[in-house]
Each structure stands twice: as structure tokens, then as C-alpha cells.
Amino acid sequence: MTMRRQDGYELSTDPDRLDVGLVHHWLSTDAFWAIGRSRETVEKAVAGSLNFGVYEPGGRQAGYARVVTDLATFGWLCDVYVAPDHRGRGLGTWLATGVRDHLAPYRLKRLLLSTKDAHGLYAQVGFRPVDDPGRLMMTTFEDDPLPGAAG
């Protein structure tokens, strides 16, 4: 899938377009939920996910998101990131909308995410707080300094 905005930005699910090194840099140095994440972990996460890249008109990657999904019942939207020099242009909302629209034909029962500070952005795309957060549970397999943070 490829979508293009009038200003030339593109959203694509083509895995060959991803700059995994750049995604690793963004996540491991600037995304609070992934600070210090290893390149190997990012590579494994990319390999096991449906990936979305945002590309500036010149083709350089400007944003990223991934969805962990079975494409039948459930998805988890995570690692949503827009490079600092591309923020303020509506790319985050466009990216989240593109993810939602791409997954709509699969009729997943739920698409979940976790956010610390972007509730308004995701609400614009149709996300809402879970009806009964007390029903959700989690476990971790390593020290998690930010329980419940997007990751």
C-alpha cells in the first residue's frame, strides 16, 4: 500500500523502503518508551510486524509505525514516531489514519495502543480509552522502567 499527500509525503507498507538503521536511531535515542533499544531488537520487531513508513517528497524516511497483528482479530499499534524536523505538519495523525484505514478491511475486533501524551491525536482517528481497563493485564520478561508505556 502506498498513499500520497498533496505536499508529496508518502505512506507505504513496502518493507524494502524502510531505513531500519534510522528507525533504530530514532527509537533508541529519542522515543521515551524505547531508549536504549538494541538494533537487534528493532530488526526483530520490524521482521515480525506490519510496518508503515512515512517518506518526505525526496524519498528520505520521515516517520514510522508498526502493528503487531494476526490480520484476523487483533492488532497492537506501536513505535509510532515522526522525526523532529517533520513534526507539526499533521504527519502523526495522517500516519495513524493510514494505519487504521489499511487495517479496516480486515475487520479486526480490536486495535489497541498505549500512549503517554498523544491521546488527542489518537482520538481524532477514532481511538478511545478502553471501556474497562481493569480487564487488561500484562506481564514483562525484563525490567520495564515505564510500565504501561508505548513500546
PDB file of N, CA, C and O in Angstrom, residues 9 22-33 35 54 56 60-64 80-92 95:
ATOM      1  N   TYR A   9       4.411  13.979   0.642  1.00  0.00           N
ATOM      2  CA  TYR A   9       4.740  12.930   1.601  1.00  0.00           C
ATOM      3  C   TYR A   9       4.031  11.644   1.198  1.00  0.00           C
ATOM      4  O   TYR A   9       2.897  11.673   0.707  1.00  0.00           O
ATOM      5  N   LEU A  22      17.858   4.008  10.606  1.00  0.00           N
ATOM      6  CA  LEU A  22      17.286   5.278  11.028  1.00  0.00           C
ATOM      7  C   LEU A  22      16.182   5.054  12.057  1.00  0.00           C
ATOM      8  O   LEU A  22      16.112   5.752  13.072  1.00  0.00           O
ATOM      9  N   VAL A  23      15.330   4.067  11.823  1.00  0.00           N
ATOM     10  CA  VAL A  23      14.278   3.742  12.781  1.00  0.00           C
ATOM     11  C   VAL A  23      14.910   3.372  14.128  1.00  0.00           C
ATOM     12  O   VAL A  23      14.470   3.849  15.181  1.00  0.00           O
ATOM     13  N   HIS A  24      15.951   2.556  14.098  1.00  0.00           N
ATOM     14  CA  HIS A  24      16.645   2.200  15.338  1.00  0.00           C
ATOM     15  C   HIS A  24      17.172   3.449  16.037  1.00  0.00           C
ATOM     16  O   HIS A  24      17.009   3.618  17.254  1.00  0.00           O
ATOM     17  N   HIS A  25      17.794   4.334  15.281  1.00  0.00           N
ATOM     18  CA  HIS A  25      18.332   5.564  15.866  1.00  0.00           C
ATOM     19  C   HIS A  25      17.214   6.366  16.534  1.00  0.00           C
ATOM     20  O   HIS A  25      17.353   6.811  17.687  1.00  0.00           O
ATOM     21  N   TRP A  26      16.125   6.593  15.806  1.00  0.00           N
ATOM     22  CA  TRP A  26      15.005   7.355  16.376  1.00  0.00           C
ATOM     23  C   TRP A  26      14.520   6.734  17.672  1.00  0.00           C
ATOM     24  O   TRP A  26      14.404   7.411  18.689  1.00  0.00           O
ATOM     25  N   LEU A  27      14.200   5.441  17.615  1.00  0.00           N
ATOM     26  CA  LEU A  27      13.602   4.791  18.775  1.00  0.00           C
ATOM     27  C   LEU A  27      14.569   4.717  19.953  1.00  0.00           C
ATOM     28  O   LEU A  27      14.189   5.004  21.091  1.00  0.00           O
ATOM     29  N   SER A  28      15.807   4.350  19.693  1.00  0.00           N
ATOM     30  CA  SER A  28      16.750   4.112  20.787  1.00  0.00           C
ATOM     31  C   SER A  28      17.316   5.380  21.405  1.00  0.00           C
ATOM     32  O   SER A  28      17.867   5.333  22.505  1.00  0.00           O
ATOM     33  N   THR A  29      17.175   6.519  20.715  1.00  0.00           N
ATOM     34  CA  THR A  29      17.745   7.762  21.249  1.00  0.00           C
ATOM     35  C   THR A  29      16.715   8.841  21.560  1.00  0.00           C
ATOM     36  O   THR A  29      17.023   9.774  22.306  1.00  0.00           O
ATOM     37  N   ASP A  30      15.485   8.735  20.991  1.00  0.00           N
ATOM     38  CA  ASP A  30      14.544   9.841  21.140  1.00  0.00           C
ATOM     39  C   ASP A  30      13.145   9.428  21.580  1.00  0.00           C
ATOM     40  O   ASP A  30      12.360  10.280  21.962  1.00  0.00           O
ATOM     41  N   ALA A  31      12.796   8.158  21.512  1.00  0.00           N
ATOM     42  CA  ALA A  31      11.455   7.710  21.887  1.00  0.00           C
ATOM     43  C   ALA A  31      11.499   7.195  23.330  1.00  0.00           C
ATOM     44  O   ALA A  31      12.118   6.166  23.599  1.00  0.00           O
ATOM     45  N   PHE A  32      10.834   7.894  24.243  1.00  0.00           N
ATOM     46  CA  PHE A  32      10.971   7.580  25.669  1.00  0.00           C
ATOM     47  C   PHE A  32      10.698   6.109  25.979  1.00  0.00           C
ATOM     48  O   PHE A  32      11.279   5.552  26.902  1.00  0.00           O
ATOM     49  N   TRP A  33       9.826   5.464  25.235  1.00  0.00           N
ATOM     50  CA  TRP A  33       9.475   4.072  25.508  1.00  0.00           C
ATOM     51  C   TRP A  33      10.517   3.073  24.994  1.00  0.00           C
ATOM     52  O   TRP A  33      10.438   1.892  25.322  1.00  0.00           O
ATOM     53  N   ILE A  35      14.145   4.011  24.618  1.00  0.00           N
ATOM     54  CA  ILE A  35      15.516   4.487  24.815  1.00  0.00           C
ATOM     55  C   ILE A  35      16.420   3.290  25.111  1.00  0.00           C
ATOM     56  O   ILE A  35      16.120   2.477  25.977  1.00  0.00           O
ATOM     57  N   VAL A  54       6.730   6.664   6.670  1.00  0.00           N
ATOM     58  CA  VAL A  54       6.370   7.961   6.091  1.00  0.00           C
ATOM     59  C   VAL A  54       7.628   8.488   5.436  1.00  0.00           C
ATOM     60  O   VAL A  54       8.711   8.462   6.037  1.00  0.00           O
ATOM     61  N   GLU A  56       9.430  11.669   3.051  1.00  0.00           N
ATOM     62  CA  GLU A  56       9.345  13.046   2.561  1.00  0.00           C
ATOM     63  C   GLU A  56       9.370  13.024   1.035  1.00  0.00           C
ATOM     64  O   GLU A  56       9.691  11.988   0.427  1.00  0.00           O
ATOM     65  N   ARG A  60      13.413  10.376   1.560  1.00  0.00           N
ATOM     66  CA  ARG A  60      14.006  10.033   2.854  1.00  0.00           C
ATOM     67  C   ARG A  60      12.896   9.757   3.863  1.00  0.00           C
ATOM     68  O   ARG A  60      11.865  10.422   3.878  1.00  0.00           O
ATOM     69  N   GLN A  61      13.117   8.782   4.730  1.00  0.00           N
ATOM     70  CA  GLN A  61      12.110   8.419   5.713  1.00  0.00           C
ATOM     71  C   GLN A  61      11.945   9.518   6.748  1.00  0.00           C
ATOM     72  O   GLN A  61      12.918  10.067   7.268  1.00  0.00           O
ATOM     73  N   ALA A  62      10.678   9.838   7.061  1.00  0.00           N
ATOM     74  CA  ALA A  62      10.356  10.909   7.996  1.00  0.00           C
ATOM     75  C   ALA A  62       9.547  10.415   9.190  1.00  0.00           C
ATOM     76  O   ALA A  62       9.358  11.156  10.152  1.00  0.00           O
ATOM     77  N   GLY A  63       9.064   9.176   9.141  1.00  0.00           N
ATOM     78  CA  GLY A  63       8.267   8.652  10.242  1.00  0.00           C
ATOM     79  C   GLY A  63       8.121   7.148  10.134  1.00  0.00           C
ATOM     80  O   GLY A  63       8.500   6.534   9.124  1.00  0.00           O
ATOM     81  N   TYR A  64       7.553   6.569  11.193  1.00  0.00           N
ATOM     82  CA  TYR A  64       7.454   5.115  11.265  1.00  0.00           C
ATOM     83  C   TYR A  64       6.348   4.725  12.232  1.00  0.00           C
ATOM     84  O   TYR A  64       6.079   5.431  13.202  1.00  0.00           O
ATOM     85  N   VAL A  80       5.094   4.383  17.118  1.00  0.00           N
ATOM     86  CA  VAL A  80       4.697   5.488  16.243  1.00  0.00           C
ATOM     87  C   VAL A  80       5.663   6.646  16.488  1.00  0.00           C
ATOM     88  O   VAL A  80       5.821   7.112  17.621  1.00  0.00           O
ATOM     89  N   TYR A  81       6.304   7.101  15.412  1.00  0.00           N
ATOM     90  CA  TYR A  81       7.346   8.113  15.561  1.00  0.00           C
ATOM     91  C   TYR A  81       7.390   8.986  14.310  1.00  0.00           C
ATOM     92  O   TYR A  81       7.378   8.472  13.191  1.00  0.00           O
ATOM     93  N   VAL A  82       7.458  10.294  14.514  1.00  0.00           N
ATOM     94  CA  VAL A  82       7.689  11.260  13.432  1.00  0.00           C
ATOM     95  C   VAL A  82       8.957  12.021  13.790  1.00  0.00           C
ATOM     96  O   VAL A  82       9.106  12.514  14.918  1.00  0.00           O
ATOM     97  N   ALA A  83       9.884  12.085  12.844  1.00  0.00           N
ATOM     98  CA  ALA A  83      11.160  12.773  13.069  1.00  0.00           C
ATOM     99  C   ALA A  83      10.912  14.226  13.468  1.00  0.00           C
ATOM    100  O   ALA A  83      10.007  14.876  12.937  1.00  0.00           O
ATOM    101  N   PRO A  84      11.714  14.747  14.401  1.00  0.00           N
ATOM    102  CA  PRO A  84      11.501  16.105  14.912  1.00  0.00           C
ATOM    103  C   PRO A  84      11.378  17.177  13.823  1.00  0.00           C
ATOM    104  O   PRO A  84      10.541  18.072  13.938  1.00  0.00           O
ATOM    105  N   ASP A  85      12.186  17.093  12.776  1.00  0.00           N
ATOM    106  CA  ASP A  85      12.130  18.144  11.753  1.00  0.00           C
ATOM    107  C   ASP A  85      10.927  18.014  10.828  1.00  0.00           C
ATOM    108  O   ASP A  85      10.728  18.852   9.940  1.00  0.00           O
ATOM    109  N   HIS A  86      10.087  17.008  11.049  1.00  0.00           N
ATOM    110  CA  HIS A  86       8.870  16.848  10.246  1.00  0.00           C
ATOM    111  C   HIS A  86       7.606  16.982  11.097  1.00  0.00           C
ATOM    112  O   HIS A  86       6.502  16.864  10.572  1.00  0.00           O
ATOM    113  N   ARG A  87       7.770  17.255  12.367  1.00  0.00           N
ATOM    114  CA  ARG A  87       6.613  17.410  13.258  1.00  0.00           C
ATOM    115  C   ARG A  87       5.897  18.720  12.985  1.00  0.00           C
ATOM    116  O   ARG A  87       6.455  19.652  12.436  1.00  0.00           O
ATOM    117  N   GLY A  88       4.644  18.765  13.387  1.00  0.00           N
ATOM    118  CA  GLY A  88       3.843  19.974  13.214  1.00  0.00           C
ATOM    119  C   GLY A  88       3.214  20.075  11.834  1.00  0.00           C
ATOM    120  O   GLY A  88       2.648  21.111  11.495  1.00  0.00           O
ATOM    121  N   ARG A  89       3.267  19.033  11.047  1.00  0.00           N
ATOM    122  CA  ARG A  89       2.694  19.027   9.690  1.00  0.00           C
ATOM    123  C   ARG A  89       1.518  18.072   9.568  1.00  0.00           C
ATOM    124  O   ARG A  89       1.065  17.779   8.474  1.00  0.00           O
ATOM    125  N   GLY A  90       1.071  17.524  10.704  1.00  0.00           N
ATOM    126  CA  GLY A  90      -0.048  16.590  10.685  1.00  0.00           C
ATOM    127  C   GLY A  90       0.329  15.180  10.275  1.00  0.00           C
ATOM    128  O   GLY A  90      -0.542  14.358  10.003  1.00  0.00           O
ATOM    129  N   LEU A  91       1.622  14.897  10.241  1.00  0.00           N
ATOM    130  CA  LEU A  91       2.057  13.573   9.792  1.00  0.00           C
ATOM    131  C   LEU A  91       1.682  12.469  10.777  1.00  0.00           C
ATOM    132  O   LEU A  91       1.368  11.348  10.359  1.00  0.00           O
ATOM    133  N   GLY A  92       1.702  12.744  12.068  1.00  0.00           N
ATOM    134  CA  GLY A  92       1.329  11.730  13.053  1.00  0.00           C
ATOM    135  C   GLY A  92      -0.120  11.311  12.898  1.00  0.00           C
ATOM    136  O   GLY A  92      -0.448  10.116  12.906  1.00  0.00           O
ATOM    137  N   LEU A  95      -0.442   9.404   9.647  1.00  0.00           N
ATOM    138  CA  LEU A  95       0.108   8.059   9.802  1.00  0.00           C
ATOM    139  C   LEU A  95      -0.880   7.164  10.539  1.00  0.00           C
ATOM    140  O   LEU A  95      -1.182   6.041  10.088  1.00  0.00           O
TER     141      LEU A  95
END
